[in-house]
Amino acid sequence: MKKYLFALIVAVLPVPAMAAGAGVPLDHIEVDLENKASLQRGMATFVNRCLGCHSADYQRYQRAATDLEMPPELVQEYMIFGDQKVGEQMKNAMSKEDAANWFGNPPPDLSLEARLRGPDWIYTYLRSFYQDSSRPWGVNNVVFKDVGMPNVLEDLQGVQVNHCTPEELLHQGKTEIDPLTGDRMSQCLTVVEGTGKQSVEEFDQTIYDLTNFLAYMGEPYRLESERLGTKVLIFLAIFFVFAFALKKEYWKDIH
Ligand code: HEC
């Protein structure tokens, strides 16, 4: 019996998402699905910068509009390119074969990416591209070695260069911001000054918002369940008063 019980407990325990390239320290973020402004900014970045290559087949624009509290007309006007309608899924027109030819690997669907890799991995990945002239797109990535994706946000971040050996790079440690200078404290990767439109903090914020949005896409029902959960608790509290009153009424003649 004990054995079965143990097996049952193990089976229902959540399994933390395993990051590829295990061993590379990841920068930690706290996802905040209540921060609608962040999610809206993240969605804007996603449709502008990612959707051209990656689809999000499980996510409808309409649903995102409701969950992130945006008027569907505005989503239709500013977040949908091409002739898609707000009720459709976030797809793109790139064929898998073309994509595989261009990039080596096709860009995967990102609806469930945050559940697959975890938010920390995505947040670190998107900030870890660095110049590498031996690669087809001129960039490599610390957490995804020899990645087939170009650094599509380089105009915002700037050109990032690596000062470490490959071995050191894998153990570079957390890339925290120095509170005094605002510089990134990692010894390995630095942005060439004047090459990006955003400062390090601004870029980190952009990627935080984007990762937050990807985390939302992985669990769109979570916002809904939290909303529902509150209503159910309120209902139960009110119901309790009536149930209690009724119980008293029933029992009053017996005592
Ligand atoms: C020019 C096309 C292109 C654009 C634009 C693009 N990507 Fe990619 N991305 C790729 C390709 C190709 C891969 C697959 C790389 C590989 O497997 O080597 C990839 C891989 C990824 C992965 C890793 C997937 C995995 O788990 O294996 C993530 C995460 C990702 N992209 C996020 C993004 C985000 C977020 C954006 C928007 C800022 C974006 N990408 C924009 C082409 C693109």
PDB file of C-alpha atoms and ligand atoms in Angstrom:
ATOM      1  CA  MET A   1       0.000   0.000   0.000  1.00  0.00           C
ATOM      2  CA  LYS A   2       2.749   2.403   1.029  1.00  0.00           C
ATOM      3  CA  LYS A   3       4.535   1.756  -2.256  1.00  0.00           C
ATOM      4  CA  TYR A   4       1.446   2.676  -4.256  1.00  0.00           C
ATOM      5  CA  LEU A   5       0.911   5.756  -2.208  1.00  0.00           C
ATOM      6  CA  PHE A   6       4.484   6.838  -2.846  1.00  0.00           C
ATOM      7  CA  ALA A   7       4.146   6.180  -6.581  1.00  0.00           C
ATOM      8  CA  LEU A   8       0.969   8.228  -6.623  1.00  0.00           C
ATOM      9  CA  ILE A   9       2.628  11.149  -4.883  1.00  0.00           C
ATOM     10  CA  VAL A  10       5.576  11.072  -7.271  1.00  0.00           C
ATOM     11  CA  ALA A  11       3.230  10.868 -10.252  1.00  0.00           C
ATOM     12  CA  VAL A  12       1.307  13.996  -9.305  1.00  0.00           C
ATOM     13  CA  LEU A  13       4.301  16.111  -8.284  1.00  0.00           C
ATOM     14  CA  PRO A  14       4.931  18.882 -10.828  1.00  0.00           C
ATOM     15  CA  VAL A  15       8.063  18.260 -12.856  1.00  0.00           C
ATOM     16  CA  PRO A  16      10.132  21.420 -13.256  1.00  0.00           C
ATOM     17  CA  ALA A  17      10.850  22.196 -16.905  1.00  0.00           C
ATOM     18  CA  MET A  18      14.341  21.045 -17.795  1.00  0.00           C
ATOM     19  CA  ALA A  19      16.408  23.640 -19.530  1.00  0.00           C
ATOM     20  CA  ALA A  20      18.525  22.600 -22.477  1.00  0.00           C
ATOM     21  CA  GLY A  21      22.206  23.229 -21.943  1.00  0.00           C
ATOM     22  CA  ALA A  22      21.816  22.396 -18.299  1.00  0.00           C
ATOM     23  CA  GLY A  23      24.491  24.008 -16.215  1.00  0.00           C
ATOM     24  CA  VAL A  24      24.294  27.472 -17.725  1.00  0.00           C
ATOM     25  CA  PRO A  25      23.074  29.675 -14.882  1.00  0.00           C
ATOM     26  CA  LEU A  26      19.765  31.298 -15.745  1.00  0.00           C
ATOM     27  CA  ASP A  27      18.572  34.743 -14.702  1.00  0.00           C
ATOM     28  CA  HIS A  28      15.481  34.415 -12.565  1.00  0.00           C
ATOM     29  CA  ILE A  29      12.273  36.382 -13.065  1.00  0.00           C
ATOM     30  CA  GLU A  30       8.917  36.343 -11.325  1.00  0.00           C
ATOM     31  CA  VAL A  31       6.162  36.045 -13.866  1.00  0.00           C
ATOM     32  CA  ASP A  32       3.269  38.405 -13.033  1.00  0.00           C
ATOM     33  CA  LEU A  33       0.061  37.611 -14.893  1.00  0.00           C
ATOM     34  CA  GLU A  34      -1.785  40.360 -13.023  1.00  0.00           C
ATOM     35  CA  ASN A  35       0.425  42.998 -14.599  1.00  0.00           C
ATOM     36  CA  LYS A  36      -1.755  43.708 -17.615  1.00  0.00           C
ATOM     37  CA  ALA A  37       0.379  46.604 -18.847  1.00  0.00           C
ATOM     38  CA  SER A  38       3.405  44.316 -19.001  1.00  0.00           C
ATOM     39  CA  LEU A  39       1.430  41.597 -20.785  1.00  0.00           C
ATOM     40  CA  GLN A  40       0.078  44.098 -23.317  1.00  0.00           C
ATOM     41  CA  ARG A  41       3.584  45.409 -24.070  1.00  0.00           C
ATOM     42  CA  GLY A  42       4.795  41.814 -24.347  1.00  0.00           C
ATOM     43  CA  MET A  43       2.059  40.976 -26.812  1.00  0.00           C
ATOM     44  CA  ALA A  44       2.900  44.049 -28.912  1.00  0.00           C
ATOM     45  CA  THR A  45       6.539  42.943 -29.092  1.00  0.00           C
ATOM     46  CA  PHE A  46       5.483  39.389 -29.882  1.00  0.00           C
ATOM     47  CA  VAL A  47       3.229  40.280 -32.825  1.00  0.00           C
ATOM     48  CA  ASN A  48       5.726  42.792 -34.188  1.00  0.00           C
ATOM     49  CA  ARG A  49       8.934  40.860 -33.730  1.00  0.00           C
ATOM     50  CA  CYS A  50       8.253  37.147 -33.371  1.00  0.00           C
ATOM     51  CA  LEU A  51       5.060  36.241 -35.188  1.00  0.00           C
ATOM     52  CA  GLY A  52       6.693  36.653 -38.573  1.00  0.00           C
ATOM     53  CA  CYS A  53       8.563  33.385 -37.955  1.00  0.00           C
ATOM     54  CA  HIS A  54       6.896  31.746 -34.941  1.00  0.00           C
ATOM     55  CA  SER A  55       3.199  30.983 -34.749  1.00  0.00           C
ATOM     56  CA  ALA A  56       1.137  30.623 -31.576  1.00  0.00           C
ATOM     57  CA  ASP A  57      -1.466  28.169 -32.789  1.00  0.00           C
ATOM     58  CA  TYR A  58      -3.195  27.712 -29.446  1.00  0.00           C
ATOM     59  CA  GLN A  59      -3.736  31.393 -28.840  1.00  0.00           C
ATOM     60  CA  ARG A  60      -6.565  33.449 -30.336  1.00  0.00           C
ATOM     61  CA  TYR A  61      -6.234  37.228 -30.587  1.00  0.00           C
ATOM     62  CA  GLN A  62      -9.752  37.582 -29.199  1.00  0.00           C
ATOM     63  CA  ARG A  63      -8.945  35.565 -26.105  1.00  0.00           C
ATOM     64  CA  ALA A  64      -5.808  37.581 -25.460  1.00  0.00           C
ATOM     65  CA  ALA A  65      -7.824  40.784 -25.913  1.00  0.00           C
ATOM     66  CA  THR A  66     -10.296  39.651 -23.216  1.00  0.00           C
ATOM     67  CA  ASP A  67      -7.688  38.331 -20.805  1.00  0.00           C
ATOM     68  CA  LEU A  68      -5.364  41.313 -21.163  1.00  0.00           C
ATOM     69  CA  GLU A  69      -8.241  43.787 -21.080  1.00  0.00           C
ATOM     70  CA  MET A  70      -7.802  45.305 -24.514  1.00  0.00           C
ATOM     71  CA  PRO A  71     -10.683  46.360 -26.787  1.00  0.00           C
ATOM     72  CA  PRO A  72     -10.871  43.797 -29.639  1.00  0.00           C
ATOM     73  CA  GLU A  73     -11.184  46.630 -32.230  1.00  0.00           C
ATOM     74  CA  LEU A  74      -7.813  47.985 -31.168  1.00  0.00           C
ATOM     75  CA  VAL A  75      -6.258  44.535 -31.302  1.00  0.00           C
ATOM     76  CA  GLN A  76      -7.674  44.090 -34.796  1.00  0.00           C
ATOM     77  CA  GLU A  77      -6.318  47.448 -35.879  1.00  0.00           C
ATOM     78  CA  TYR A  78      -2.879  47.540 -34.270  1.00  0.00           C
ATOM     79  CA  MET A  79      -1.825  43.988 -33.494  1.00  0.00           C
ATOM     80  CA  ILE A  80      -2.959  42.011 -36.507  1.00  0.00           C
ATOM     81  CA  PHE A  81      -1.044  42.274 -39.740  1.00  0.00           C
ATOM     82  CA  GLY A  82      -2.358  40.866 -42.968  1.00  0.00           C
ATOM     83  CA  ASP A  83      -5.942  39.763 -43.383  1.00  0.00           C
ATOM     84  CA  GLN A  84      -6.423  37.781 -40.176  1.00  0.00           C
ATOM     85  CA  LYS A  85      -9.485  38.410 -38.035  1.00  0.00           C
ATOM     86  CA  VAL A  86      -9.495  38.945 -34.282  1.00  0.00           C
ATOM     87  CA  GLY A  87     -11.272  35.613 -33.706  1.00  0.00           C
ATOM     88  CA  GLU A  88      -8.479  33.624 -35.367  1.00  0.00           C
ATOM     89  CA  GLN A  89      -5.388  31.971 -33.949  1.00  0.00           C
ATOM     90  CA  MET A  90      -2.005  33.665 -34.081  1.00  0.00           C
ATOM     91  CA  LYS A  91      -0.623  32.031 -37.181  1.00  0.00           C
ATOM     92  CA  ASN A  92       1.778  33.137 -39.858  1.00  0.00           C
ATOM     93  CA  ALA A  93       2.193  32.381 -43.510  1.00  0.00           C
ATOM     94  CA  MET A  94       5.635  30.778 -43.348  1.00  0.00           C
ATOM     95  CA  SER A  95       5.732  27.169 -44.515  1.00  0.00           C
ATOM     96  CA  LYS A  96       7.650  24.649 -42.399  1.00  0.00           C
ATOM     97  CA  GLU A  97       9.746  23.540 -45.410  1.00  0.00           C
ATOM     98  CA  ASP A  98      10.826  27.075 -46.347  1.00  0.00           C
ATOM     99  CA  ALA A  99      11.634  27.794 -42.731  1.00  0.00           C
ATOM    100  CA  ALA A 100      13.733  24.640 -42.388  1.00  0.00           C
ATOM    101  CA  ASN A 101      15.658  25.604 -45.534  1.00  0.00           C
ATOM    102  CA  TRP A 102      16.321  29.132 -44.368  1.00  0.00           C
ATOM    103  CA  PHE A 103      17.180  28.505 -40.743  1.00  0.00           C
ATOM    104  CA  GLY A 104      18.267  24.864 -40.550  1.00  0.00           C
ATOM    105  CA  ASN A 105      15.451  24.234 -38.082  1.00  0.00           C
ATOM    106  CA  PRO A 106      11.919  25.580 -38.440  1.00  0.00           C
ATOM    107  CA  PRO A 107      10.949  28.133 -35.791  1.00  0.00           C
ATOM    108  CA  PRO A 108       8.773  26.165 -33.350  1.00  0.00           C
ATOM    109  CA  ASP A 109       5.281  27.215 -32.292  1.00  0.00           C
ATOM    110  CA  LEU A 110       5.620  29.323 -29.143  1.00  0.00           C
ATOM    111  CA  SER A 111       2.205  28.839 -27.501  1.00  0.00           C
ATOM    112  CA  LEU A 112       3.556  26.393 -24.963  1.00  0.00           C
ATOM    113  CA  GLU A 113       7.211  27.430 -25.007  1.00  0.00           C
ATOM    114  CA  ALA A 114       7.130  28.849 -21.476  1.00  0.00           C
ATOM    115  CA  ARG A 115       5.872  25.527 -20.161  1.00  0.00           C
ATOM    116  CA  LEU A 116       8.486  23.620 -22.112  1.00  0.00           C
ATOM    117  CA  ARG A 117      11.555  25.643 -21.189  1.00  0.00           C
ATOM    118  CA  GLY A 118      10.379  27.763 -18.269  1.00  0.00           C
ATOM    119  CA  PRO A 119      10.284  31.567 -18.102  1.00  0.00           C
ATOM    120  CA  ASP A 120      13.834  31.870 -16.711  1.00  0.00           C
ATOM    121  CA  TRP A 121      15.238  30.043 -19.712  1.00  0.00           C
ATOM    122  CA  ILE A 122      13.386  32.242 -22.223  1.00  0.00           C
ATOM    123  CA  TYR A 123      14.323  35.425 -20.374  1.00  0.00           C
ATOM    124  CA  THR A 124      17.991  34.440 -20.344  1.00  0.00           C
ATOM    125  CA  TYR A 125      17.963  33.099 -23.911  1.00  0.00           C
ATOM    126  CA  LEU A 126      16.605  36.281 -25.462  1.00  0.00           C
ATOM    127  CA  ARG A 127      19.262  38.371 -23.709  1.00  0.00           C
ATOM    128  CA  SER A 128      22.158  35.997 -24.450  1.00  0.00           C
ATOM    129  CA  PHE A 129      22.854  36.393 -28.154  1.00  0.00           C
ATOM    130  CA  TYR A 130      26.402  37.458 -28.904  1.00  0.00           C
ATOM    131  CA  GLN A 131      28.461  38.212 -31.978  1.00  0.00           C
ATOM    132  CA  ASP A 132      30.030  35.128 -33.563  1.00  0.00           C
ATOM    133  CA  SER A 133      31.218  35.485 -37.138  1.00  0.00           C
ATOM    134  CA  SER A 134      31.493  31.707 -37.571  1.00  0.00           C
ATOM    135  CA  ARG A 135      27.703  31.350 -37.458  1.00  0.00           C
ATOM    136  CA  PRO A 136      25.384  31.878 -40.471  1.00  0.00           C
ATOM    137  CA  TRP A 137      23.538  34.823 -38.840  1.00  0.00           C
ATOM    138  CA  GLY A 138      26.675  36.198 -37.226  1.00  0.00           C
ATOM    139  CA  VAL A 139      25.402  35.386 -33.728  1.00  0.00           C
ATOM    140  CA  ASN A 140      25.524  32.582 -31.232  1.00  0.00           C
ATOM    141  CA  ASN A 141      23.706  32.099 -27.948  1.00  0.00           C
ATOM    142  CA  VAL A 142      24.910  31.205 -24.464  1.00  0.00           C
ATOM    143  CA  VAL A 143      21.985  28.996 -23.457  1.00  0.00           C
ATOM    144  CA  PHE A 144      21.240  27.642 -26.952  1.00  0.00           C
ATOM    145  CA  LYS A 145      24.571  26.882 -28.576  1.00  0.00           C
ATOM    146  CA  ASP A 146      24.679  27.219 -32.399  1.00  0.00           C
ATOM    147  CA  VAL A 147      21.087  28.376 -32.494  1.00  0.00           C
ATOM    148  CA  GLY A 148      19.405  28.789 -35.896  1.00  0.00           C
ATOM    149  CA  MET A 149      17.577  31.979 -34.908  1.00  0.00           C
ATOM    150  CA  PRO A 150      19.024  35.383 -35.775  1.00  0.00           C
ATOM    151  CA  ASN A 151      19.190  38.008 -33.017  1.00  0.00           C
ATOM    152  CA  VAL A 152      15.977  39.683 -34.099  1.00  0.00           C
ATOM    153  CA  LEU A 153      16.056  42.285 -31.321  1.00  0.00           C
ATOM    154  CA  GLU A 154      19.606  43.448 -31.954  1.00  0.00           C
ATOM    155  CA  ASP A 155      18.461  46.919 -33.012  1.00  0.00           C
ATOM    156  CA  LEU A 156      17.002  47.368 -29.503  1.00  0.00           C
ATOM    157  CA  GLN A 157      19.695  45.634 -27.461  1.00  0.00           C
ATOM    158  CA  GLY A 158      22.716  46.595 -29.532  1.00  0.00           C
ATOM    159  CA  VAL A 159      25.562  44.353 -30.603  1.00  0.00           C
ATOM    160  CA  GLN A 160      26.603  42.111 -27.733  1.00  0.00           C
ATOM    161  CA  VAL A 161      30.156  40.798 -27.668  1.00  0.00           C
ATOM    162  CA  ASN A 162      31.687  37.982 -25.701  1.00  0.00           C
ATOM    163  CA  HIS A 163      34.987  38.315 -23.803  1.00  0.00           C
ATOM    164  CA  CYS A 164      35.206  34.768 -22.470  1.00  0.00           C
ATOM    165  CA  THR A 165      36.338  31.358 -23.615  1.00  0.00           C
ATOM    166  CA  PRO A 166      33.513  28.924 -24.433  1.00  0.00           C
ATOM    167  CA  GLU A 167      34.213  27.136 -21.150  1.00  0.00           C
ATOM    168  CA  GLU A 168      33.988  30.329 -19.070  1.00  0.00           C
ATOM    169  CA  LEU A 169      30.896  31.367 -20.988  1.00  0.00           C
ATOM    170  CA  LEU A 170      29.019  28.318 -19.786  1.00  0.00           C
ATOM    171  CA  HIS A 171      29.691  29.277 -16.176  1.00  0.00           C
ATOM    172  CA  GLN A 172      29.422  33.004 -16.536  1.00  0.00           C
ATOM    173  CA  GLY A 173      27.073  33.334 -13.583  1.00  0.00           C
ATOM    174  CA  LYS A 174      24.173  35.617 -13.222  1.00  0.00           C
ATOM    175  CA  THR A 175      24.095  38.724 -15.341  1.00  0.00           C
ATOM    176  CA  GLU A 176      22.946  41.132 -12.703  1.00  0.00           C
ATOM    177  CA  ILE A 177      22.861  44.875 -13.157  1.00  0.00           C
ATOM    178  CA  ASP A 178      25.379  46.897 -11.156  1.00  0.00           C
ATOM    179  CA  PRO A 179      23.150  49.286  -9.163  1.00  0.00           C
ATOM    180  CA  LEU A 180      25.756  52.071  -9.283  1.00  0.00           C
ATOM    181  CA  THR A 181      26.762  52.123 -12.926  1.00  0.00           C
ATOM    182  CA  GLY A 182      23.794  50.377 -14.528  1.00  0.00           C
ATOM    183  CA  ASP A 183      26.231  48.075 -16.334  1.00  0.00           C
ATOM    184  CA  ARG A 184      25.687  44.392 -16.584  1.00  0.00           C
ATOM    185  CA  MET A 185      28.028  42.673 -14.120  1.00  0.00           C
ATOM    186  CA  SER A 186      28.673  39.609 -16.223  1.00  0.00           C
ATOM    187  CA  GLN A 187      32.299  39.508 -17.248  1.00  0.00           C
ATOM    188  CA  CYS A 188      31.490  37.766 -20.494  1.00  0.00           C
ATOM    189  CA  LEU A 189      28.887  39.658 -22.466  1.00  0.00           C
ATOM    190  CA  THR A 190      28.791  43.404 -22.974  1.00  0.00           C
ATOM    191  CA  VAL A 191      26.862  45.592 -25.364  1.00  0.00           C
ATOM    192  CA  VAL A 192      28.905  47.801 -27.665  1.00  0.00           C
ATOM    193  CA  GLU A 193      27.972  51.319 -26.643  1.00  0.00           C
ATOM    194  CA  GLY A 194      25.733  53.256 -28.982  1.00  0.00           C
ATOM    195  CA  THR A 195      24.626  50.256 -31.055  1.00  0.00           C
ATOM    196  CA  GLY A 196      21.205  49.695 -29.411  1.00  0.00           C
ATOM    197  CA  LYS A 197      18.112  51.874 -29.097  1.00  0.00           C
ATOM    198  CA  GLN A 198      17.464  50.739 -25.526  1.00  0.00           C
ATOM    199  CA  SER A 199      19.572  50.847 -22.377  1.00  0.00           C
ATOM    200  CA  VAL A 200      20.358  47.567 -20.608  1.00  0.00           C
ATOM    201  CA  GLU A 201      17.492  48.132 -18.138  1.00  0.00           C
ATOM    202  CA  GLU A 202      15.027  49.038 -20.866  1.00  0.00           C
ATOM    203  CA  PHE A 203      15.960  45.985 -22.866  1.00  0.00           C
ATOM    204  CA  ASP A 204      15.647  43.747 -19.802  1.00  0.00           C
ATOM    205  CA  GLN A 205      12.165  45.209 -19.277  1.00  0.00           C
ATOM    206  CA  THR A 206      11.231  44.535 -22.921  1.00  0.00           C
ATOM    207  CA  ILE A 207      12.305  40.927 -22.567  1.00  0.00           C
ATOM    208  CA  TYR A 208      10.610  40.601 -19.183  1.00  0.00           C
ATOM    209  CA  ASP A 209       7.312  41.760 -20.721  1.00  0.00           C
ATOM    210  CA  LEU A 210       7.755  39.436 -23.678  1.00  0.00           C
ATOM    211  CA  THR A 211       8.523  36.459 -21.424  1.00  0.00           C
ATOM    212  CA  ASN A 212       5.567  37.360 -19.225  1.00  0.00           C
ATOM    213  CA  PHE A 213       3.345  37.246 -22.312  1.00  0.00           C
ATOM    214  CA  LEU A 214       4.763  33.855 -23.355  1.00  0.00           C
ATOM    215  CA  ALA A 215       4.096  32.578 -19.827  1.00  0.00           C
ATOM    216  CA  TYR A 216       0.501  33.825 -20.106  1.00  0.00           C
ATOM    217  CA  MET A 217       0.099  32.023 -23.454  1.00  0.00           C
ATOM    218  CA  GLY A 218       1.231  28.788 -21.849  1.00  0.00           C
ATOM    219  CA  GLU A 219      -1.525  28.997 -19.237  1.00  0.00           C
ATOM    220  CA  PRO A 220      -4.277  31.264 -20.533  1.00  0.00           C
ATOM    221  CA  TYR A 221      -6.797  29.574 -18.264  1.00  0.00           C
ATOM    222  CA  ARG A 222      -4.871  30.627 -15.190  1.00  0.00           C
ATOM    223  CA  LEU A 223      -6.104  34.207 -15.350  1.00  0.00           C
ATOM    224  CA  GLU A 224      -9.603  32.901 -15.857  1.00  0.00           C
ATOM    225  CA  SER A 225      -9.370  30.410 -12.995  1.00  0.00           C
ATOM    226  CA  GLU A 226      -8.072  33.079 -10.649  1.00  0.00           C
ATOM    227  CA  ARG A 227     -10.993  35.314 -11.591  1.00  0.00           C
ATOM    228  CA  LEU A 228     -13.446  32.455 -11.167  1.00  0.00           C
ATOM    229  CA  GLY A 229     -11.798  31.295  -7.939  1.00  0.00           C
ATOM    230  CA  THR A 230     -12.473  34.643  -6.267  1.00  0.00           C
ATOM    231  CA  LYS A 231     -16.120  34.531  -7.324  1.00  0.00           C
ATOM    232  CA  VAL A 232     -16.515  30.972  -6.074  1.00  0.00           C
ATOM    233  CA  LEU A 233     -15.042  31.902  -2.683  1.00  0.00           C
ATOM    234  CA  ILE A 234     -17.380  34.883  -2.364  1.00  0.00           C
ATOM    235  CA  PHE A 235     -20.298  32.659  -3.288  1.00  0.00           C
ATOM    236  CA  LEU A 236     -19.292  30.073  -0.699  1.00  0.00           C
ATOM    237  CA  ALA A 237     -18.975  32.719   1.996  1.00  0.00           C
ATOM    238  CA  ILE A 238     -22.484  34.026   1.315  1.00  0.00           C
ATOM    239  CA  PHE A 239     -23.878  30.518   0.956  1.00  0.00           C
ATOM    240  CA  PHE A 240     -22.402  29.598   4.334  1.00  0.00           C
ATOM    241  CA  VAL A 241     -24.488  32.266   6.077  1.00  0.00           C
ATOM    242  CA  PHE A 242     -27.704  30.858   4.624  1.00  0.00           C
ATOM    243  CA  ALA A 243     -26.715  27.249   5.231  1.00  0.00           C
ATOM    244  CA  PHE A 244     -25.885  28.081   8.837  1.00  0.00           C
ATOM    245  CA  ALA A 245     -29.166  29.912   9.347  1.00  0.00           C
ATOM    246  CA  LEU A 246     -31.037  26.974   7.858  1.00  0.00           C
ATOM    247  CA  LYS A 247     -29.227  24.503  10.083  1.00  0.00           C
ATOM    248  CA  LYS A 248     -30.161  26.537  13.164  1.00  0.00           C
ATOM    249  CA  GLU A 249     -33.774  26.632  12.035  1.00  0.00           C
ATOM    250  CA  TYR A 250     -33.913  22.836  11.586  1.00  0.00           C
ATOM    251  CA  TRP A 251     -32.321  22.032  14.897  1.00  0.00           C
ATOM    252  CA  LYS A 252     -33.998  24.595  17.093  1.00  0.00           C
ATOM    253  CA  ASP A 253     -36.872  22.330  18.239  1.00  0.00           C
ATOM    254  CA  ILE A 254     -34.650  19.311  18.893  1.00  0.00           C
ATOM    255  CA  HIS A 255     -32.478  20.829  21.613  1.00  0.00           C
TER     256      HIS A 255
HETATM  257  C1  HEC B   1      13.695  35.304 -38.563  1.00  0.00           C
HETATM  258  C2  HEC B   1      12.876  34.301 -37.966  1.00  0.00           C
HETATM  259  C3  HEC B   1      12.695  34.358 -36.450  1.00  0.00           C
HETATM  260  C4  HEC B   1      12.182  35.384 -35.706  1.00  0.00           C
HETATM  261  C5  HEC B   1      11.665  36.737 -36.200  1.00  0.00           C
HETATM  262  C6  HEC B   1      12.163  34.931 -34.344  1.00  0.00           C
HETATM  263  N1  HEC B   1      12.661  33.658 -34.258  1.00  0.00           N
HETATM  264 FE1  HEC B   1      12.771  32.519 -32.597  1.00  0.00          FE
HETATM  265  N2  HEC B   1      13.585  31.000 -33.649  1.00  0.00           N
HETATM  266  C7  HEC B   1      13.787  31.001 -35.018  1.00  0.00           C
HETATM  267  C8  HEC B   1      14.343  29.719 -35.408  1.00  0.00           C
HETATM  268  C9  HEC B   1      14.705  29.321 -36.822  1.00  0.00           C
HETATM  269  C10 HEC B   1      14.445  28.944 -34.239  1.00  0.00           C
HETATM  270  C11 HEC B   1      14.952  27.501 -34.114  1.00  0.00           C
HETATM  271  C12 HEC B   1      16.394  27.525 -33.775  1.00  0.00           C
HETATM  272  C13 HEC B   1      17.027  26.162 -33.719  1.00  0.00           C
HETATM  273  O1  HEC B   1      16.338  25.182 -33.386  1.00  0.00           O
HETATM  274  O2  HEC B   1      18.238  26.104 -33.970  1.00  0.00           O
HETATM  275  C14 HEC B   1      13.973  29.778 -33.144  1.00  0.00           C
HETATM  276  C15 HEC B   1      13.958  29.384 -31.823  1.00  0.00           C
HETATM  277  C16 HEC B   1      13.390  30.116 -30.795  1.00  0.00           C
HETATM  278  C17 HEC B   1      13.266  29.664 -29.431  1.00  0.00           C
HETATM  279  C18 HEC B   1      13.781  28.357 -28.869  1.00  0.00           C
HETATM  280  C19 HEC B   1      12.815  27.279 -29.187  1.00  0.00           C
HETATM  281  C20 HEC B   1      13.189  25.957 -28.575  1.00  0.00           C
HETATM  282  O3  HEC B   1      12.746  25.699 -27.452  1.00  0.00           O
HETATM  283  O4  HEC B   1      13.912  25.192 -29.197  1.00  0.00           O
HETATM  284  C21 HEC B   1      12.622  30.655 -28.747  1.00  0.00           C
HETATM  285  C22 HEC B   1      12.237  30.672 -27.268  1.00  0.00           C
HETATM  286  C23 HEC B   1      12.358  31.729 -29.669  1.00  0.00           C
HETATM  287  N3  HEC B   1      12.823  31.363 -30.899  1.00  0.00           N
HETATM  288  C24 HEC B   1      11.732  32.893 -29.323  1.00  0.00           C
HETATM  289  C25 HEC B   1      11.545  33.953 -30.193  1.00  0.00           C
HETATM  290  C26 HEC B   1      10.952  35.203 -29.810  1.00  0.00           C
HETATM  291  C27 HEC B   1      10.411  35.537 -28.416  1.00  0.00           C
HETATM  292  C28 HEC B   1      10.957  36.000 -30.902  1.00  0.00           C
HETATM  293  C29 HEC B   1      10.512  37.440 -31.011  1.00  0.00           C
HETATM  294  C30 HEC B   1      11.324  38.372 -30.271  1.00  0.00           C
HETATM  295  C31 HEC B   1      11.554  35.232 -32.006  1.00  0.00           C
HETATM  296  N4  HEC B   1      11.900  33.994 -31.517  1.00  0.00           N
HETATM  297  C32 HEC B   1      11.701  35.701 -33.289  1.00  0.00           C
HETATM  298  C33 HEC B   1      13.515  32.036 -35.877  1.00  0.00           C
HETATM  299  C34 HEC B   1      12.989  33.268 -35.525  1.00  0.00           C
END
